[in-house]
XYZ file of C-alpha atoms in Angstrom:
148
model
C 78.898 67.298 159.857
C 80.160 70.943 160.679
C 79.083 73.420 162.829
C 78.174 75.576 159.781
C 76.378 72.959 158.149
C 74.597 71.792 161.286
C 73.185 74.976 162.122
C 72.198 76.029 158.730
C 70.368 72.613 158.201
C 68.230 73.023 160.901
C 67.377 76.762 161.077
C 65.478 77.777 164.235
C 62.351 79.875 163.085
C 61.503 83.153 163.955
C 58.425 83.383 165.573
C 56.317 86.755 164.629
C 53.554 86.279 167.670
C 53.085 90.472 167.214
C 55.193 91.983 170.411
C 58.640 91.802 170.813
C 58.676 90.415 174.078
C 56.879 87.241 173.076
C 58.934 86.932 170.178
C 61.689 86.834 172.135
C 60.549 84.345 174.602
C 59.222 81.790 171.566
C 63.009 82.445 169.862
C 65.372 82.379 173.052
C 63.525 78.853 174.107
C 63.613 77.562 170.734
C 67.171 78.168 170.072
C 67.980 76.801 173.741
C 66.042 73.679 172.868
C 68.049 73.276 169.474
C 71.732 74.084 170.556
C 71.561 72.732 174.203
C 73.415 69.190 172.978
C 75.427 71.064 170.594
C 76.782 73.252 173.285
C 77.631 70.005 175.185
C 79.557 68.530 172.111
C 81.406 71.955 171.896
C 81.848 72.087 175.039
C 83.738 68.692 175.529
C 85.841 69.446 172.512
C 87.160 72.703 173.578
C 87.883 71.072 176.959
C 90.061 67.915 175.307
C 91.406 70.528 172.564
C 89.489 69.624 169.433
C 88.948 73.241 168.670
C 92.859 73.722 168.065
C 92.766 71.671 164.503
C 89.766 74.014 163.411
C 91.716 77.247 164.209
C 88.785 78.826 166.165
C 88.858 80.124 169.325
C 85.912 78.915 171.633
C 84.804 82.846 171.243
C 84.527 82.254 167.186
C 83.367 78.639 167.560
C 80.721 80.049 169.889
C 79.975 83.607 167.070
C 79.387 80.661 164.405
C 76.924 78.346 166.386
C 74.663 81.097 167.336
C 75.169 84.389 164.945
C 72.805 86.937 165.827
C 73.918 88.733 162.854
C 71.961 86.576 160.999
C 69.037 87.777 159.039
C 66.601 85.374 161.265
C 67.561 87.238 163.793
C 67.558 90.783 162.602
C 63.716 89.903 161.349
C 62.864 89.652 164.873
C 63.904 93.037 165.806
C 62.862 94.619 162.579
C 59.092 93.420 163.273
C 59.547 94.844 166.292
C 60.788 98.499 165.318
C 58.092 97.959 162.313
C 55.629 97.948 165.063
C 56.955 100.945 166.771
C 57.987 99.018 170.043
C 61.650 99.642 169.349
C 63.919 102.332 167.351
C 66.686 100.338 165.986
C 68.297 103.757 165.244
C 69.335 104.241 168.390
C 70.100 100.667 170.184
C 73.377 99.399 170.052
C 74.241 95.878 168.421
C 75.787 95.068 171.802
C 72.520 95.478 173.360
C 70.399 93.701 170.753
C 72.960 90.578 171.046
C 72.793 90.821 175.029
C 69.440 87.969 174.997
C 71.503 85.583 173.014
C 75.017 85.967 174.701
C 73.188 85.292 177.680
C 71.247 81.981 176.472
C 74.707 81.268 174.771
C 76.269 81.136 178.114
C 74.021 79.592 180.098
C 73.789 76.773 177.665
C 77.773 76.529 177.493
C 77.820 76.555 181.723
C 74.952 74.175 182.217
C 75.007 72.196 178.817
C 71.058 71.873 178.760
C 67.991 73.929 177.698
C 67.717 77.166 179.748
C 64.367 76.792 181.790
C 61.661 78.730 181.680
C 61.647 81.059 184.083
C 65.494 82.038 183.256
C 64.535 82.972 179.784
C 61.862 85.485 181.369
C 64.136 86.602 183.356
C 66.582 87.387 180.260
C 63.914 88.906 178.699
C 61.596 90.685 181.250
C 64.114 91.749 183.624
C 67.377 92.295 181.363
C 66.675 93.286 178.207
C 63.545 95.036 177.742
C 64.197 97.541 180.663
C 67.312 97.926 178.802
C 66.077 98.588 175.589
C 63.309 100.747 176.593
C 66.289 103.247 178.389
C 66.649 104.127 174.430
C 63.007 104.907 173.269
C 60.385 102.989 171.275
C 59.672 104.687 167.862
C 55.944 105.805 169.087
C 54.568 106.763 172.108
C 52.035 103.815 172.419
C 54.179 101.392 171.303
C 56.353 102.425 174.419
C 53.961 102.332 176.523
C 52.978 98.917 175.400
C 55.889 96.886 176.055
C 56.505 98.956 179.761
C 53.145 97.155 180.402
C 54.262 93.751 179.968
């Protein structure tokens, strides 16, 4: 079974709990629960050189495992700038893909699901002061996730 195929047969949902932050949490844990033995089999490959009869380097193997280009995870965000806690306008992609290139390494350095409290910390102490450095839509919806 591919990567592709693997991934797209077993879609992670996209949780829509009403706050961005929450969201996040539900989605990051998920997806670290689903790909956590999948990084380990990637992992192992790239190490003995399976990845050289695909073509891919581990940076494109690792782009089609988790692609946060993909519309479940642009919903995520979208809810969120839909609710005014975000303005997509002015975030950079790099910024948006920060939560999952940092749940994508962690799972490729420890090869198990992130715990807990490191998922927070992506969250809580990475991302969402980051984010809110470029402005929620409204001023209560900023307000709102500064509380959390």
């Amino acid at each position: 079974m591919s990567y592709q195929h693997r991934r797209d047969a077993n879609p992670v949902a996209v949780p829509d709990t009403g706050a961005l932050r929450s969201d996040l949490l539900a989605h990051l844990t998920a997806l670290s629960d689903a790909l956590a033995g999948f990084f380990a089999i990637a992992a192992a490959a790239a190490f003995s050189g399976l990845l050289a009869g695909t073509g891919l380097t581990p940076w494109q193997m690792r782009d089609k495992v988790m692609d946060t280009q993909k519309p479940r995870v642009r919903i995520l965000y979208q809810r969120a700038h839909d609710r005014g806690e975000v303005n997509l306008e002015r975030i950079p992609s790099a910024v948006l893909a920060l939560p999952y290139d940092l749940v994508r390494h962690d799972l490729l350095m420890d090869l198990k699901p992130l715990k807990p409290a490191r998922i927070q910390s992506i969250v809580d102490e990475l991302f969402l002061p980051l984010v809110q450095s470029f402005g929620a839509r409204e001023g209560n919806a900023a307000r709102r996730v500064r509380r959390r």
